mmCIF file of C-alpha atoms in Angstrom:
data_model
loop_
_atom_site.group_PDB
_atom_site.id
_atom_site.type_symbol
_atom_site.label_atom_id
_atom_site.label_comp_id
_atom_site.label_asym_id
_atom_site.label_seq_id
_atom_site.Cartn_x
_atom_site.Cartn_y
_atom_site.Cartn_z
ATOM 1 C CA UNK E 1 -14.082 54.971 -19.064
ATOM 2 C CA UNK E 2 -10.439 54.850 -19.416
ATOM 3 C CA UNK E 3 -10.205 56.320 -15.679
ATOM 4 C CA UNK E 4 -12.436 54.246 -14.151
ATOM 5 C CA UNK E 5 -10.513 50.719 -15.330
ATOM 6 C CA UNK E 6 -7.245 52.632 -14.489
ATOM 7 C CA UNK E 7 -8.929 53.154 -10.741
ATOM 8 C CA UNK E 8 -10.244 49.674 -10.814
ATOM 9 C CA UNK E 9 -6.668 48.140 -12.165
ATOM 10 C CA UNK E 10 -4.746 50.506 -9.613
ATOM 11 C CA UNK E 11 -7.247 48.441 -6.808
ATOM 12 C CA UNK E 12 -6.204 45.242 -8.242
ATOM 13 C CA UNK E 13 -2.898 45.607 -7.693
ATOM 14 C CA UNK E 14 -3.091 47.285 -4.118
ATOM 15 C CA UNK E 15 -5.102 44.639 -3.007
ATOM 16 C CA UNK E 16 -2.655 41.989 -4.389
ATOM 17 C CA UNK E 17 0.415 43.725 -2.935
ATOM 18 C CA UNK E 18 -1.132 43.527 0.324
ATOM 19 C CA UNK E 19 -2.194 39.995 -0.458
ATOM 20 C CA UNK E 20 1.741 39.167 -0.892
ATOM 21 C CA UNK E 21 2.093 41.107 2.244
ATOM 22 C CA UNK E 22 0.032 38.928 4.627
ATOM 23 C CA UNK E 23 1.631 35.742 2.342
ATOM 24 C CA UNK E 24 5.046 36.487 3.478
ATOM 25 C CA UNK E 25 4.990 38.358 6.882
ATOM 26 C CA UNK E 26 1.450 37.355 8.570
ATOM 27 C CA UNK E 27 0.789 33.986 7.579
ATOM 28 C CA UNK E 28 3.619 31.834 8.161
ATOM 29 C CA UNK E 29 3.357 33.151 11.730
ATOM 30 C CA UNK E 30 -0.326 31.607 11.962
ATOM 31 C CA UNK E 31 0.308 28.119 12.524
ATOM 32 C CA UNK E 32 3.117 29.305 15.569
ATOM 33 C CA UNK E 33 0.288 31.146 17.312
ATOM 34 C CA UNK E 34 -2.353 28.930 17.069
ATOM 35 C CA UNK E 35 -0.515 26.029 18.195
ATOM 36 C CA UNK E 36 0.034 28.186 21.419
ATOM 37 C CA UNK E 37 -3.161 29.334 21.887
ATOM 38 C CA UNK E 38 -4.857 26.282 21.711
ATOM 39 C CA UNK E 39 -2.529 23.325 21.856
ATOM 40 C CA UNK E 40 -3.709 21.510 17.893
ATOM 41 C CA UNK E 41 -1.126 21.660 15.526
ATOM 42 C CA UNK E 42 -3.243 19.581 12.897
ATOM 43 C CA UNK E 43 -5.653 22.388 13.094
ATOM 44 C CA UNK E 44 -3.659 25.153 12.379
ATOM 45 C CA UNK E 45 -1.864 23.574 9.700
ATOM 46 C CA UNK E 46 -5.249 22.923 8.087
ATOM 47 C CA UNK E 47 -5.884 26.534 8.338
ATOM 48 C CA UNK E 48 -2.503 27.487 7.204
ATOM 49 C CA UNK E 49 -2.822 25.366 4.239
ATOM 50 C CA UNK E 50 -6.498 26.800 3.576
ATOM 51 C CA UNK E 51 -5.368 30.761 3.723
ATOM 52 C CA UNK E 52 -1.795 30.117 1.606
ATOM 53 C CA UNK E 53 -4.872 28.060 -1.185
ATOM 54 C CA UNK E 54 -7.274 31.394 -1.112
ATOM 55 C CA UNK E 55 -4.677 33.452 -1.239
ATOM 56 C CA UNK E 56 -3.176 31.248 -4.823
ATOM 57 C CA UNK E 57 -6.499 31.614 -6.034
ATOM 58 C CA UNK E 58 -7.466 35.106 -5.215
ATOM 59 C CA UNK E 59 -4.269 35.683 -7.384
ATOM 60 C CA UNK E 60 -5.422 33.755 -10.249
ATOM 61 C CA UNK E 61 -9.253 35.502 -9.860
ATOM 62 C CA UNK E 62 -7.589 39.166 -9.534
ATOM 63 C CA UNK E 63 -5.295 38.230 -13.093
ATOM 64 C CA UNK E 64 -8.453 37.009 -14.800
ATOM 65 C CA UNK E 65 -10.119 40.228 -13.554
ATOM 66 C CA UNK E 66 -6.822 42.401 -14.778
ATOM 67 C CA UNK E 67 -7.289 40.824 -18.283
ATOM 68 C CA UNK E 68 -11.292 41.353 -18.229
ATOM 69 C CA UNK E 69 -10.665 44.993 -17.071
ATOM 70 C CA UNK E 70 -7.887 45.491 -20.110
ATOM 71 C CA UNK E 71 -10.810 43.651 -22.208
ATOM 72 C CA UNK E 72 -13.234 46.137 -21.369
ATOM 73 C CA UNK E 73 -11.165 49.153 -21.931
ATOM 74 C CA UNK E 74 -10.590 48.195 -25.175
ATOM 75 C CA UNK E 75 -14.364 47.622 -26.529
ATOM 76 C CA UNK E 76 -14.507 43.845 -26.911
ATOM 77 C CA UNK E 77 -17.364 43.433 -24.057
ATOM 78 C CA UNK E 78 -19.127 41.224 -25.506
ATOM 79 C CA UNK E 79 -17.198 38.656 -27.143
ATOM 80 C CA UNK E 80 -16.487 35.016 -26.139
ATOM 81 C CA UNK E 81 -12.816 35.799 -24.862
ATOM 82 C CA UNK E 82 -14.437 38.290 -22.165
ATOM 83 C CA UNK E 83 -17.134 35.710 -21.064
ATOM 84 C CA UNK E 84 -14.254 33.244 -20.834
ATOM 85 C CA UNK E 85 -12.014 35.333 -18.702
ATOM 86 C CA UNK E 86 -15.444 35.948 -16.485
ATOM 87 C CA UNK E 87 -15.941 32.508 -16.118
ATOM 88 C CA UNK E 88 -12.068 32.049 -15.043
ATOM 89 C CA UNK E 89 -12.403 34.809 -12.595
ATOM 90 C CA UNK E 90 -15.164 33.426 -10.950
ATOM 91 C CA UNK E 91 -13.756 29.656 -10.779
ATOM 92 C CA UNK E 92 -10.949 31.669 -9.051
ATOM 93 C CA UNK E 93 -13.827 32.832 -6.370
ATOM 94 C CA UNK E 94 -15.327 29.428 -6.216
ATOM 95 C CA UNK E 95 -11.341 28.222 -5.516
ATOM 96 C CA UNK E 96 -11.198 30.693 -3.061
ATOM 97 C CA UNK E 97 -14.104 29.905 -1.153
ATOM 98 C CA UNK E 98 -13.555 26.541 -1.042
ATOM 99 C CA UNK E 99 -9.863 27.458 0.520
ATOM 100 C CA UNK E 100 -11.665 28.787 2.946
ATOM 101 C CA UNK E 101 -14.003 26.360 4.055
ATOM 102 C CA UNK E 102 -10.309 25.060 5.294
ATOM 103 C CA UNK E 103 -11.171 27.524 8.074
ATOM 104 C CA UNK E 104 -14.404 25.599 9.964
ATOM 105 C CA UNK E 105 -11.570 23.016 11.697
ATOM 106 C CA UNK E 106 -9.846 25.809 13.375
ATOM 107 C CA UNK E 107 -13.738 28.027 14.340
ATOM 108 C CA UNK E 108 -14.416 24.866 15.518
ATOM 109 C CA UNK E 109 -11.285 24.785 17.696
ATOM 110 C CA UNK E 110 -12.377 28.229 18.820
ATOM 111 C CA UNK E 111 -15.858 27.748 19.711
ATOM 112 C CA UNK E 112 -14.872 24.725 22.074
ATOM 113 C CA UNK E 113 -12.247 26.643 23.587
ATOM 114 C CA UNK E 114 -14.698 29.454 24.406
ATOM 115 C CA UNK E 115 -11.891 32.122 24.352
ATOM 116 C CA UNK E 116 -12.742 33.952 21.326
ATOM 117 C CA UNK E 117 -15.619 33.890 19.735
ATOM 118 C CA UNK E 118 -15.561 37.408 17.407
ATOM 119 C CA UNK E 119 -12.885 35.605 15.677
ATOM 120 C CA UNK E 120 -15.206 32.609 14.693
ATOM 121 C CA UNK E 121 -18.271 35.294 13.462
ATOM 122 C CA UNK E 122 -15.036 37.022 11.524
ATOM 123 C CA UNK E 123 -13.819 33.430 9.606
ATOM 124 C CA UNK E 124 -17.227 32.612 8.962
ATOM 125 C CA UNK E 125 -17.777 35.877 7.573
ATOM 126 C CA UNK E 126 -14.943 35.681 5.044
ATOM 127 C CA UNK E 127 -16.279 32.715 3.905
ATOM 128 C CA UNK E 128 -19.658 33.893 3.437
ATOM 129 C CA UNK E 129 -18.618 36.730 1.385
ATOM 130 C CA UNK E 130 -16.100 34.896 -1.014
ATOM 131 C CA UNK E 131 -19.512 32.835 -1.080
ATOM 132 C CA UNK E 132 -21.813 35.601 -2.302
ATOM 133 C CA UNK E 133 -19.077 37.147 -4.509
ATOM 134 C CA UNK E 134 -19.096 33.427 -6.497
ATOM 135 C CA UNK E 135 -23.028 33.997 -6.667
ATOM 136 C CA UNK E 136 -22.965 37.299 -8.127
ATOM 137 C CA UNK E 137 -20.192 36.284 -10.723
ATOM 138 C CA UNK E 138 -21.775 33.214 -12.059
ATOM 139 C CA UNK E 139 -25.356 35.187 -12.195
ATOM 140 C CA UNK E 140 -23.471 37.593 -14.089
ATOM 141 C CA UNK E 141 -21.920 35.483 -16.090
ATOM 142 C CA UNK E 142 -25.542 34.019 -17.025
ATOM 143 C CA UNK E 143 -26.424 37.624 -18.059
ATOM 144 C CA UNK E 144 -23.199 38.251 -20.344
ATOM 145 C CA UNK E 145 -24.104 34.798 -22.253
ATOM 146 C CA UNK E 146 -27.566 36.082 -22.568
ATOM 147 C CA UNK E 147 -26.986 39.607 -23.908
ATOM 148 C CA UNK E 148 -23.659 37.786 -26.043
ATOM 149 C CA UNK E 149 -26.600 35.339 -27.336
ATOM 150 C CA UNK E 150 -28.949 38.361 -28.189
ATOM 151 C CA UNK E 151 -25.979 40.591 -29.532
ATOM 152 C CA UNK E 152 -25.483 37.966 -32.024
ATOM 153 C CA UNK E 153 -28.507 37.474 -33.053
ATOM 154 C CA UNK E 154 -28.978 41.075 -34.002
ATOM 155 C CA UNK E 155 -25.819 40.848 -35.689
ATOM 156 C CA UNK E 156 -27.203 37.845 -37.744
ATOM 157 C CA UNK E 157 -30.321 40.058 -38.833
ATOM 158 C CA UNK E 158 -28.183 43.174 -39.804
#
């Protein structure tokens, strides 16, 4: 078990360093290029401001998901400090995906400009998922409650 939240942690914090990565080297650059490419500064600023916002939250989903990990390891899955930290993580999500919607300006943008089109299907696609991952995380937060709820009342009995 131990190895498995180690493996999980160790993802965590690769996919956060390369989160920093893109934060400091790819997208200040953003606004620069899309301003060239297709002359709306408002636009690209939008979308600037949208990726730096799911990038903040994706930060404060994958330290929520840290501390539910380090939660885990330790044997306290079902307790109300582990269904909190699951309901922070997947506000994060929700903050995320909302960050994203930030993104429809600039497909828009695209789509009238006709250029590039795969890029469009690729925003949308981020959004999408960072949708469905907010799904799945507050259906599984329903499930935690319900097995917490059940957990206790078996405890009561005993």
């Amino acid at each position: 078990m131990k190895l498995r939240s180690w493996f999980l942690q160790a993802c965590l914090v690769g996919a956060g360093a390369f989160a920093i990565m893109c934060c400091v080297f790819i997208f200040p650059r953003v606004p620069e290029h899309f301003v060239y490419q297709y002359h709306n500064l408002p636009v690209a600023v939008i979308f600037t401001v949208g990726l730096y916002g799911a990038a903040a939250a994706f930060f404060a989903a994958a330290c929520y998901s840290s501390r539910l990990l380090s939660a885990l390891t330790h044997r306290q899955a079902f307790t109300i400090r582990t269904l909190q930290l699951l309901s922070r993580a997947k506000w994060g999500v929700v903050a995320m995906t909302g960050s994203l919607f930030l993104f429809f300006p600039q497909i828009v943008v695209i789509l009238i400009q006709g250029e590039d089109p795969g890029s469009a299907i690729v925003f949308t696609g981020m959004v999408v998922i960072a949708a469905v991952v907010a799904v799945f995380l507050t259906i599984l937060q329903r499930l935690w409650e319900t097995a917490l709820q059940i957990k206790d009342a078996n405890d009561a009995i005993i």
